[in-house]
Coordinates of C-alpha atoms and ligand atoms in Angstrom, one line a residue:
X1 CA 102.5 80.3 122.8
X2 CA 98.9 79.4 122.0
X3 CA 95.6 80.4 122.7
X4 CA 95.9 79.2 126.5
X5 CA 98.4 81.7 127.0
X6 CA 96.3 84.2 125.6
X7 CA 94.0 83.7 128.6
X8 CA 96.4 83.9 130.5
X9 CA 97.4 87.4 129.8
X10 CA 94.2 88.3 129.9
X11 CA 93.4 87.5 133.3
X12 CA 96.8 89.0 134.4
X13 CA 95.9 92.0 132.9
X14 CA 92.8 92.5 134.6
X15 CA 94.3 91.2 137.5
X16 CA 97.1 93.5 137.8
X17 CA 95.6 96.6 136.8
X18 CA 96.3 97.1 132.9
X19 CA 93.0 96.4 130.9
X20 CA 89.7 95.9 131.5
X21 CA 86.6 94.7 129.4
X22 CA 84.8 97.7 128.9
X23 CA 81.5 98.5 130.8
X24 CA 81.6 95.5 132.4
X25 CA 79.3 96.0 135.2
X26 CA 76.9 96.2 132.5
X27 CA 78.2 93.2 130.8
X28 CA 80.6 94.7 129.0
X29 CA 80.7 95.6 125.2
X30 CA 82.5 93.5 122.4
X31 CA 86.0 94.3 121.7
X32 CA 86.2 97.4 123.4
X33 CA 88.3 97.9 126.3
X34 CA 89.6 100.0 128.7
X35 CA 93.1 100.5 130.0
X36 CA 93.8 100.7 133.7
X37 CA 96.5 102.6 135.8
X38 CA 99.3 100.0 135.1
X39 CA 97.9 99.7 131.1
X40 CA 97.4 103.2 130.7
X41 CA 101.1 104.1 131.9
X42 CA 102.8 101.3 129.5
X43 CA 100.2 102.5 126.7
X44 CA 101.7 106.3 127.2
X45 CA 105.1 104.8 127.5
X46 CA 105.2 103.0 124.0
X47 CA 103.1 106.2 122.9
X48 CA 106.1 108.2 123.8
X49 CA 108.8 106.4 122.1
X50 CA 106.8 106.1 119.3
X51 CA 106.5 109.8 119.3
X52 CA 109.7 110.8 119.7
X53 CA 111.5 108.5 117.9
X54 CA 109.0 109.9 114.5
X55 CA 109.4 113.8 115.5
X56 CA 112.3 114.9 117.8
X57 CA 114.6 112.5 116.1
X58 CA 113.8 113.2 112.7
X59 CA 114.1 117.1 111.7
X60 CA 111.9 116.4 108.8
X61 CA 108.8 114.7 110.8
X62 CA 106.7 117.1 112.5
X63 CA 103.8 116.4 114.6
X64 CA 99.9 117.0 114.5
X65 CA 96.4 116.3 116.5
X66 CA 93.8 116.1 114.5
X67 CA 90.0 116.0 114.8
X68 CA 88.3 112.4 115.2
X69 CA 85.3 114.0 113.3
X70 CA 85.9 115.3 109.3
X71 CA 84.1 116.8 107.0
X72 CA 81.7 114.1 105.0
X73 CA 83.4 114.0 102.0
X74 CA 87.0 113.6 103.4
X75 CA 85.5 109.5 103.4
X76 CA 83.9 110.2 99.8
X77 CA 87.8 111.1 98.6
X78 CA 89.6 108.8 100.3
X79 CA 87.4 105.6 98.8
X80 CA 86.2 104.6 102.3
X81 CA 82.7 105.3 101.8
X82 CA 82.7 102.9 98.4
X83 CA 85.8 100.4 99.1
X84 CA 86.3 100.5 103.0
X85 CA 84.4 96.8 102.9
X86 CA 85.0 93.8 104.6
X87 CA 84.3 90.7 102.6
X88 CA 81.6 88.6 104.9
X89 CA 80.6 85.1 104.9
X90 CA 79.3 83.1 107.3
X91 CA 78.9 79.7 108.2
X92 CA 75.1 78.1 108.4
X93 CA 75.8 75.9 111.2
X94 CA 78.0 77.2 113.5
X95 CA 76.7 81.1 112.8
X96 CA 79.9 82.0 113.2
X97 CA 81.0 84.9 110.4
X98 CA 84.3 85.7 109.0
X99 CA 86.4 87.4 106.9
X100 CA 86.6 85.8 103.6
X101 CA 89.6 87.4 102.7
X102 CA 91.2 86.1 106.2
X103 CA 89.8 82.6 105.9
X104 CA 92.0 82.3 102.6
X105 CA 94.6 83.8 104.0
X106 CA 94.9 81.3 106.6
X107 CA 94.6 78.3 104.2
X108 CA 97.5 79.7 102.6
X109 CA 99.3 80.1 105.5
X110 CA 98.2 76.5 106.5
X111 CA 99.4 75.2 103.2
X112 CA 102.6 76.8 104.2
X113 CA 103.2 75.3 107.6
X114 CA 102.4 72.4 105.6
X115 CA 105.9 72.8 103.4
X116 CA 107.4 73.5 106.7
X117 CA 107.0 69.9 108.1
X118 CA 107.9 68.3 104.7
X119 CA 111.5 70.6 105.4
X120 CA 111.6 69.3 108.8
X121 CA 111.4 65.7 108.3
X122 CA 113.5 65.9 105.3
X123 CA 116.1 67.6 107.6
X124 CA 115.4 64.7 109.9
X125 CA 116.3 62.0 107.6
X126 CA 118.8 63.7 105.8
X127 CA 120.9 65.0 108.3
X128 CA 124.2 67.1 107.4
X129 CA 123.4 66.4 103.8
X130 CA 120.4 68.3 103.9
X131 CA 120.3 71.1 100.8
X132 CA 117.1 73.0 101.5
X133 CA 116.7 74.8 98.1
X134 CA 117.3 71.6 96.4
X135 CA 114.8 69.8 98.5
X136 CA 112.1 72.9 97.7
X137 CA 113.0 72.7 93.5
X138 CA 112.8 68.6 93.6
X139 CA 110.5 67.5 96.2
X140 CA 107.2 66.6 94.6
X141 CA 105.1 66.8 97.6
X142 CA 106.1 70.2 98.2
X143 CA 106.2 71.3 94.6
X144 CA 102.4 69.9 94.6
X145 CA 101.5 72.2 97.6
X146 CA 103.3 75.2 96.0
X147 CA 101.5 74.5 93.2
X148 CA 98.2 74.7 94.8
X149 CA 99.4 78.2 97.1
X150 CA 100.1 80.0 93.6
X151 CA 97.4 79.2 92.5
X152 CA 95.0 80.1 95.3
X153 CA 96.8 83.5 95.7
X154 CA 96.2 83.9 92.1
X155 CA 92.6 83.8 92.3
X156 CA 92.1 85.5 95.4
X157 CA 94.4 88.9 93.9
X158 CA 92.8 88.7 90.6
X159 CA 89.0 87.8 92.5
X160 CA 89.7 91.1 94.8
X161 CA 90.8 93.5 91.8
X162 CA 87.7 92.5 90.2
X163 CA 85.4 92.8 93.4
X164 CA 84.2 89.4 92.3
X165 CA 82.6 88.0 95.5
X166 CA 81.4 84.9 93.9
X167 CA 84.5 83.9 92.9
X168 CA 85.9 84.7 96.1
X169 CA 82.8 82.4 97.2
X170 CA 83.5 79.8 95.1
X171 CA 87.8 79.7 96.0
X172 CA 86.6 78.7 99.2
X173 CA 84.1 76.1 98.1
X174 CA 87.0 74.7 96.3
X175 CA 89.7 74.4 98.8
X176 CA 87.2 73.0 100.7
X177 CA 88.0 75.4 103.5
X178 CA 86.1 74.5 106.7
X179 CA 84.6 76.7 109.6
X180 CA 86.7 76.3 112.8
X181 CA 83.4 75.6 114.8
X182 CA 81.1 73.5 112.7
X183 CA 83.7 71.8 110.1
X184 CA 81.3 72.2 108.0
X185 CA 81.4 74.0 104.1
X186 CA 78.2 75.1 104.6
X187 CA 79.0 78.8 103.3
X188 CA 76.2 81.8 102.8
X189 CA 77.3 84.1 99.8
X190 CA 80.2 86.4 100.2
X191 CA 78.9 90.2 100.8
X192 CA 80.2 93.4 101.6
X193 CA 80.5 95.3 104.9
X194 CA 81.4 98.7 105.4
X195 CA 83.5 99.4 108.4
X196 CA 82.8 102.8 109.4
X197 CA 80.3 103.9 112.4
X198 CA 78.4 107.0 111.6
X199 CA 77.1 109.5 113.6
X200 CA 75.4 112.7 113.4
X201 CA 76.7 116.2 113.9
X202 CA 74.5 119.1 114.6
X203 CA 71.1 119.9 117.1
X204 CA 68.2 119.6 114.8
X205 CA 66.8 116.5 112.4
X206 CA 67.0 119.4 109.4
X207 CA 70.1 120.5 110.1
X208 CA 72.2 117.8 111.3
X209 CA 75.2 116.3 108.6
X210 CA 75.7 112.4 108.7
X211 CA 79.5 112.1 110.3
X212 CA 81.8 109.2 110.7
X213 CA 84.0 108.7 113.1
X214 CA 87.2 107.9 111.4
X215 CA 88.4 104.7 110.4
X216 CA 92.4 105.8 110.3
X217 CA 94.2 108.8 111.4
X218 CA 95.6 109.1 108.4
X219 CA 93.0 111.2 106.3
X220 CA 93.5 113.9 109.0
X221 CA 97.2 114.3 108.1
X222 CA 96.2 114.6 104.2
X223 CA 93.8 117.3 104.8
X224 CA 96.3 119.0 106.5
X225 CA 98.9 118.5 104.2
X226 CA 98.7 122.2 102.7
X227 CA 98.7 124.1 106.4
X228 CA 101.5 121.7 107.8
X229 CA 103.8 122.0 104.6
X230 CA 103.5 126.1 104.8
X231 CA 103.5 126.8 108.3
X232 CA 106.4 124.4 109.2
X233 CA 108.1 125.2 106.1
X234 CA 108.8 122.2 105.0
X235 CA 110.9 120.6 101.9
X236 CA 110.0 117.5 100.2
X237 CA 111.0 115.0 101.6
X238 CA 109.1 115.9 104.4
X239 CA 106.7 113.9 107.7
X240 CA 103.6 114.7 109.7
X241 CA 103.0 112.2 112.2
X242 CA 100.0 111.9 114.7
X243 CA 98.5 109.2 117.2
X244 CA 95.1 109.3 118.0
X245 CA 91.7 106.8 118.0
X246 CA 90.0 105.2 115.4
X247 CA 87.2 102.9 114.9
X248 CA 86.4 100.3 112.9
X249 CA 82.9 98.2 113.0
X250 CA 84.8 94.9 112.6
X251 CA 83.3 91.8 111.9
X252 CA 85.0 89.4 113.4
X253 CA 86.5 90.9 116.5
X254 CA 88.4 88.4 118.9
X255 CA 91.6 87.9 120.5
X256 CA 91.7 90.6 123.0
X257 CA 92.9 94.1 122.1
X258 CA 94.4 92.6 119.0
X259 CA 91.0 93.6 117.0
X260 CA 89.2 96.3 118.7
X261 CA 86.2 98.2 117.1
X262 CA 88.1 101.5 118.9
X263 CA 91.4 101.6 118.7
X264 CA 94.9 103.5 118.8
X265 CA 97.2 104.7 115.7
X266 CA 100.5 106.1 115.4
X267 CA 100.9 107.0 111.9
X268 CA 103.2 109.0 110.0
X269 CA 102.6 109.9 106.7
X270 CA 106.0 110.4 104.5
X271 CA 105.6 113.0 101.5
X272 CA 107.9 112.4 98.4
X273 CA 108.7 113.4 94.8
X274 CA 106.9 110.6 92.6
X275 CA 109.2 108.2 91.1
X276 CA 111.4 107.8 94.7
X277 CA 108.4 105.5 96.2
X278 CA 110.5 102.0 96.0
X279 CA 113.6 104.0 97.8
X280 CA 111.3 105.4 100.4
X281 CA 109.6 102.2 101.4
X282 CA 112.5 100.1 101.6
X283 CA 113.8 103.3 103.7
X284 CA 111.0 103.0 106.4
X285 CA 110.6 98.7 106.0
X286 CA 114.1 99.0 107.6
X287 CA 113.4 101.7 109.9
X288 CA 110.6 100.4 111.6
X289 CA 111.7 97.4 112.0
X290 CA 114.7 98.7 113.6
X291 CA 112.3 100.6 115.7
X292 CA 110.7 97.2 117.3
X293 CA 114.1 95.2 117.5
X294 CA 115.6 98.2 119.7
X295 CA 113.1 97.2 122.6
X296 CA 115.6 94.0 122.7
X297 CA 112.4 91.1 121.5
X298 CA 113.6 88.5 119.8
X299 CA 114.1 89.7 116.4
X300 CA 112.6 85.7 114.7
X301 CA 109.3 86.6 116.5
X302 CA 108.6 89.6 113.3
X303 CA 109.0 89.2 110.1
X304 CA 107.7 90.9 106.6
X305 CA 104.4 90.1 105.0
X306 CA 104.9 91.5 101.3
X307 CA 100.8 92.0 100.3
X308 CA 99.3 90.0 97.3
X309 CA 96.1 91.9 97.7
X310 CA 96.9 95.9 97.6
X311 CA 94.3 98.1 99.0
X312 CA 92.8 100.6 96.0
X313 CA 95.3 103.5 97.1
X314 CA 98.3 101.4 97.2
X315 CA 101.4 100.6 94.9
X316 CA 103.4 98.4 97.4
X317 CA 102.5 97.3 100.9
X318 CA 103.8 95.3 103.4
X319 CA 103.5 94.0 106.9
X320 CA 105.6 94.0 110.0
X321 CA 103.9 90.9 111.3
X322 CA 104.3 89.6 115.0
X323 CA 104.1 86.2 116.5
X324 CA 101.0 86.5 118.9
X325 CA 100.1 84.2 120.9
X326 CA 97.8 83.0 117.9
X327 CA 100.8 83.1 115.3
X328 CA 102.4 85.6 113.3
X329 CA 99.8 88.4 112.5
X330 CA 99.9 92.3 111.1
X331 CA 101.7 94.4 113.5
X332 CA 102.5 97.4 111.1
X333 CA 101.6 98.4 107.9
X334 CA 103.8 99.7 105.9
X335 CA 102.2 101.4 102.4
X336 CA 103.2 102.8 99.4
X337 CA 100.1 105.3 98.7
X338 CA 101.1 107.0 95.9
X339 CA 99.3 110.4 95.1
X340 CA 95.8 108.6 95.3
X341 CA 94.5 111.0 98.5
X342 CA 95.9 114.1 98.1
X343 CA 94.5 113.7 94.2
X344 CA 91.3 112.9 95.3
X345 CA 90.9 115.9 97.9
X346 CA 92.3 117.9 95.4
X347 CA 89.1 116.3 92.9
X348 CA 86.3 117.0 95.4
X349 CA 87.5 119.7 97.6
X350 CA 88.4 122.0 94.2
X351 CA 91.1 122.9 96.2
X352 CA 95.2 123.3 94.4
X353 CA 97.1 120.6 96.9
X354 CA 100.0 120.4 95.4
X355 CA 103.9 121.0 96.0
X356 CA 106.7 123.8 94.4
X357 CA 109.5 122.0 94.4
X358 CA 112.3 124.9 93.6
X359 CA 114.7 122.4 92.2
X360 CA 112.4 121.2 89.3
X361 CA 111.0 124.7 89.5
X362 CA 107.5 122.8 88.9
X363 CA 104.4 121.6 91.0
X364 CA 103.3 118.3 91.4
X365 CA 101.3 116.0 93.9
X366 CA 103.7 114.6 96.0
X367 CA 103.7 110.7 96.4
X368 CA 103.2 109.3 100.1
X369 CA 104.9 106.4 102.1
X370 CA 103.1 105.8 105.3
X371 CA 103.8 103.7 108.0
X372 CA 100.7 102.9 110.3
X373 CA 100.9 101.0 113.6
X374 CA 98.1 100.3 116.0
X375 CA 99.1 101.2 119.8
X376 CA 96.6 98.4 121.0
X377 CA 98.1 95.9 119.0
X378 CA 102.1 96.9 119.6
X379 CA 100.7 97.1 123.5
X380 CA 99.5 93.0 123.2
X381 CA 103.0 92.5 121.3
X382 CA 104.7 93.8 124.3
X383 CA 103.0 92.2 127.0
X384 CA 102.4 88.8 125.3
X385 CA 106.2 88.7 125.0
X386 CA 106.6 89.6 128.3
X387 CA 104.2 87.2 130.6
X388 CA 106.5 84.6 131.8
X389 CA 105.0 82.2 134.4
X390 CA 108.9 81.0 136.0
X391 CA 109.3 78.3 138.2
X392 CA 112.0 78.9 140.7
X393 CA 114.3 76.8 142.3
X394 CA 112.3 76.3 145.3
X395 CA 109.7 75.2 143.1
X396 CA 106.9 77.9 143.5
X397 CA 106.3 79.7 140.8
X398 CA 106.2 83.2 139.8
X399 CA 104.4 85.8 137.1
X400 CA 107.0 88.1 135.8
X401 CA 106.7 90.7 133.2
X402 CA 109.7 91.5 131.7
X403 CA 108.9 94.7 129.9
X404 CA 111.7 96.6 128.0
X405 CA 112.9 98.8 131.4
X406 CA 112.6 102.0 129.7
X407 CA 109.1 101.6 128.8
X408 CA 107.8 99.7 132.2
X409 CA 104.7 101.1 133.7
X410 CA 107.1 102.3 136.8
X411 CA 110.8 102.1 136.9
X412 CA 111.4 101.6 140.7
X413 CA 109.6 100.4 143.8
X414 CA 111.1 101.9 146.9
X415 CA 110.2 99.2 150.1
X416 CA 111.1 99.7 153.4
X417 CA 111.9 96.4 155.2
X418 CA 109.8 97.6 158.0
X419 CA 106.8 100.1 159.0
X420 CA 109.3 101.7 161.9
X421 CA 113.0 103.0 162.6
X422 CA 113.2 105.6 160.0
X423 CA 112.8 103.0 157.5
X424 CA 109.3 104.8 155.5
X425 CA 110.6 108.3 155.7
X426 CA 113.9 107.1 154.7
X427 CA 112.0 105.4 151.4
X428 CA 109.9 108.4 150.9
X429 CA 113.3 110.8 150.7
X430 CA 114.5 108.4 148.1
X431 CA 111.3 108.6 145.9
X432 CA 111.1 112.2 146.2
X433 CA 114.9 112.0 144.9
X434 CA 113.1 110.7 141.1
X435 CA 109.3 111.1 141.5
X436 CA 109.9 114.3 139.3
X437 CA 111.4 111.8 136.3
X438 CA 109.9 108.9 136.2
X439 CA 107.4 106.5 138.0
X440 CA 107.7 104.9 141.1
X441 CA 105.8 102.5 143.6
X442 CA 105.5 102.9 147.1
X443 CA 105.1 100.1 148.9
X444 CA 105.5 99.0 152.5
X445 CA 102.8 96.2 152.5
X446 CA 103.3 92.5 153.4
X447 CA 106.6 90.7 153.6
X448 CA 109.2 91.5 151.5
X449 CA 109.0 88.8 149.6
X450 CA 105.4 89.4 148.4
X451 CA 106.0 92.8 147.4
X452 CA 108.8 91.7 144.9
X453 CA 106.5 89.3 143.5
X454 CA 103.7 92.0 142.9
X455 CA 106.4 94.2 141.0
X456 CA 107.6 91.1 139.5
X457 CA 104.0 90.8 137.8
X458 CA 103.8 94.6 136.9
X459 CA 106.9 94.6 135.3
X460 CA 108.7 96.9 137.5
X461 CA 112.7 96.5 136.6
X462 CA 114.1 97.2 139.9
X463 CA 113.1 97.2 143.3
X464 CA 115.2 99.8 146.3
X465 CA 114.6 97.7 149.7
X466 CA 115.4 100.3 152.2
X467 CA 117.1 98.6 155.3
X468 CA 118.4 99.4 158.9
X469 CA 121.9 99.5 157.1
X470 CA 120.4 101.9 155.0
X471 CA 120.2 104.4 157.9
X472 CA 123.6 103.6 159.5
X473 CA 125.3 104.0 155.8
X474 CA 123.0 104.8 152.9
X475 CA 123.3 101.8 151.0
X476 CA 120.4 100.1 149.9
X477 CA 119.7 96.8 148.4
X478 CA 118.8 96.6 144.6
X479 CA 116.8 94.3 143.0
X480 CA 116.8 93.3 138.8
X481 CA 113.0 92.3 138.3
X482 CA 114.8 89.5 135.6
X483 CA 117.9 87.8 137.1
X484 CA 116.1 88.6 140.8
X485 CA 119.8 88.9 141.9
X486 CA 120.4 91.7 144.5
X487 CA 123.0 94.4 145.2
X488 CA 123.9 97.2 147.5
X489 CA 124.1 99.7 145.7
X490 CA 123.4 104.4 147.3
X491 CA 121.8 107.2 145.6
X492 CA 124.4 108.0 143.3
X493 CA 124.8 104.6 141.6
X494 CA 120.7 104.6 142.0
X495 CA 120.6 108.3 139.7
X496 CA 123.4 106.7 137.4
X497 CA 121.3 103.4 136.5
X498 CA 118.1 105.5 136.5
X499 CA 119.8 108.0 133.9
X500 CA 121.1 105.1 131.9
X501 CA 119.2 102.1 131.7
X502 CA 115.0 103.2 132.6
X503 CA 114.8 106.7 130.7
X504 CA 113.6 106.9 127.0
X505 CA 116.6 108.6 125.9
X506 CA 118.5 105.3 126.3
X507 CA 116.2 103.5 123.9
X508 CA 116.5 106.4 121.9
X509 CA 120.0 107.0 121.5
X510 CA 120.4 103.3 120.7
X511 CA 118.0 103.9 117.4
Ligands
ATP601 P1 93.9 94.0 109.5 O1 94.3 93.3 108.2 O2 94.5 93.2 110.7 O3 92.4 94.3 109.6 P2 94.5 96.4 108.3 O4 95.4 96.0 107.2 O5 93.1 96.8 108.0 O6 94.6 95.4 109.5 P3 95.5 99.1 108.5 O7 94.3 99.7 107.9 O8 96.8 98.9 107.7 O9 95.1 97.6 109.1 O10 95.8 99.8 109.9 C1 97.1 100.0 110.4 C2 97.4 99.4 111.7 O11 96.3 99.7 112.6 C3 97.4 97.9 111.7 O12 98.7 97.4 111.4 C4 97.1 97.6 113.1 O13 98.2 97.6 114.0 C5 96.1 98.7 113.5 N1 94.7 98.2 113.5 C6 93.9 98.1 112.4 N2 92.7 97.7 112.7 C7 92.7 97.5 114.1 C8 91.8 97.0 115.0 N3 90.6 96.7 114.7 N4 92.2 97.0 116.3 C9 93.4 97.3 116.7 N5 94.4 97.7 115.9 C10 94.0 97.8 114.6

């Protein structure tokens, strides 16, 4: 995959009725988006299994909606009004500005891929006697580029606990690290950026309060913490989970819904008795990965990104990173948080948030292990992996989305062969048979081949053609969106594979 597939998938999306650029008869507005009817059905879909798979299978996870807009000093507390920064730089020639943090990052990872070759050719020429480790202890080429990694990520973790934004400057006048445009090194200082949009609440100059709208869900789940715990009656180890919008004033925001400036979370914030943190977050690294794997993607397209550079709440972190069409990038955080939030409310708010546990008969601040996942992003994981441009044995071509079948947009397409003989209100008797439990297209437009082919690109897993056999014996022809073989099949194989292969309850009773 590379960045041409990315267009791609953008202009399929648009195409076929999943995202649009926002406002765009107005020329649109950067890195916001809107999803369409197709989009907006996958986007609920995911939602869902997300949802359920956090609250009705887990007794000890329950669920809340919280407000977009909080109190002032909920971003005070949390450290988002002092740390929630951006490290900018920008280049003089190209005016292009970035991330200083991510253009490090990516020299790192460049240094990697560079290890990577020196594996491959040494694989090459060494055939069947090829010892990997041995190679990575001896080689001095790749001991040399080690070298330099380590010592890069040194400086970058030690320049960030600091805050020392000319060091960070001057790591990346050192490795020499170019802008993508220009290729130039013709850097401006490093500065900080805050991320949050503000607003303001209230009728009058006088009495209006300075709002933001939040950044991450999560700070409504911590505020909560106190109601949730009493009213649900809950026992540590305990989870409230929530989806909802956030927004972010991002600096650099490119690559399609990837990084949006408003955007989706599903987060679930996990509340523990301090000293079981490392348990915990091993607990949910497994789980969540499980989570993604059970929607059948090729498990060597994620993999873990332990973090060098912790955010200020944070005792462990890592990544569930995918490989986007622009290379492996954070899909899902996964963080230890300690007891840094609810101790802070607790500071400003005066109020006691704190936990009895009856066993120790004591109180104490429970710890928190959250995992946080953007919808937007898990939605472009999904699709990207989907988009298949297949040439067929004819040699045309054909755009197939092969979408997990239980989260499609729609499950079935019902077609009648023809506009006359019974053949419509034969199809309309079949949809009514399942329009009550999941989605389904209608569609008696064009020739039948055609109307596979516009499934085919909206992911749809099977299509009913509804035939003049149909009406002399009830059988129908079936056809899998992703072999494209066909079967006749009647209405009670039809329930069976609805019941079993395109509800959620099949993805969830495989968790
Ligand atoms: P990044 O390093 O990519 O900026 P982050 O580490 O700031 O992400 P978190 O604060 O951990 O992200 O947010 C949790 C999740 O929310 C991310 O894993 C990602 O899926 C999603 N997310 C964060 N920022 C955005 C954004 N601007 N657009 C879409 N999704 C986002």
């Amino acid at each position: 995959m590379d960045n041409d597939s990315l267009k791609k998938i953008i202009s399929h999306s648009k195409e076929y009725g999943f995202i649009f650029p926002s406002s765009e008869i107005y020329e649109g507005l950067n890195a916001i988006y809107d999803y369409a009817h197709n989009g907006a059905l996958l986007k609920n879909n995911i939602r869902e299994y997300w949802w359920r798979s956090m609250v009705q299978l887990n007794e000890n996870i329950v669920g809340i909606d919280s407000a977009i807009f909080m109190h002032p000093k909920t971003w005070a507390a949390s450290g988002h009004v002092d740390a929630f920064n951006d490290p900018l730089i920008d280049n003089k020639d190209s005016k292009k500005r970035y991330r200083a943090d991510v253009l490090i990052e990516e020299f790192i990872e460049k240094l990697k891929s560079k290890i990577q070759k020196e594996v491959q050719k040494a694989e090459k020429r060494f055939k069947e006697k090829f010892d990997k480790n041995q190679f990575l202890d001896t080689s001095p080429k790749v001991l040399e580029i080690q070298k330099k990694i380590d010592e890069v990520k040194a400086r970058m973790v030690s320049a960030f606990e600091k805050d020392d934004l000319q060091e960070v400057k001057k790591i990346i006048d050192d490795m020499e690290i170019k802008c993508q445009i220009s290729g130039t090194c013709n850097w401006t200082e490093v500065r900080h950026f805050n991320l949050m949009f503000s607003t303001k609440l209230g009728a009058s100059e006088e009495s209006s309060m300075d709002l933001y709208l939040r950044p991450e869900t999560a700070q409504g789940i911590f505020l909560n913490y106190l109601n949730v715990q009493k009213t649900s009656r809950m026992k540590i180890p305990f989870g409230i989970a929530q989806t909802g919008k956030a927004f972010r004033n991002e600096i650099v925001a490119r690559q399609f819904i990837f990084r949006m400036r408003e955007f989706e979370q599903m987060e679930m914030q996990f509340f523990i008795k301090p000293g079981t943190q490392e348990n915990w977050f091993n607990h949910w690294k497994d789980k969540r990965l499980s989570w993604h794997l059970n929607l059948g993607i090729d498990p060597s397209l994620f993999r873990y990104h332990d973090h060098d550079k912790l955010a200020h709440y944070a005792d462990a972190a890592c990544d569930i990173e995918f490989n986007f069409p622009f290379g492996f990038k954070e899909l899902e955080g996964i963080h230890s948080r300690t007891d840094f939030d609810l101790k802070s409310h607790e500071e400003l708010s005066g109020k006691k948030i704190q936990y009895f546990d009856p066993e120790l008969d004591k109180n104490y601040t429970p710890y928190v292990l959250e995992t946080s996942i953007g919808l937007d992003r898990m939605f472009l994981a999904i699709i990207s992996n989907s988009f298949k441009v297949e040439t067929l044995e004819d040699g045309s071509t054909r755009n197939v989305m092969s979408i997990p079948k239980q989260i499609a947009p729609n499950k079935l397409a019902v077609l009648p062969l023809l506009k006359k003989d019974g053949l419509p209100e034969y199809a309309r008797k079949v949809m009514n048979e399942f329009s009550h439990e999941i989605n389904l297209v209608y569609d008696e437009k064009d020739a039948i081949g055609r109307r596979y082919r516009r499934q085919d690109a909206i992911g749809t897993p099977y299509c009913i053609t509804i035939d003049h056999q149909t009406i002399e014996d009830d059988s129908f022809t079936i056809r899998d969106r992703d072999s494209m073989e066909q079967k006749r099949i009647n209405i009670e194989d039809l329930k069976s594979i609805v019941d079993s292969e395109l509800k959620l309850k099949s993805l969830l009773k495989k968790l």
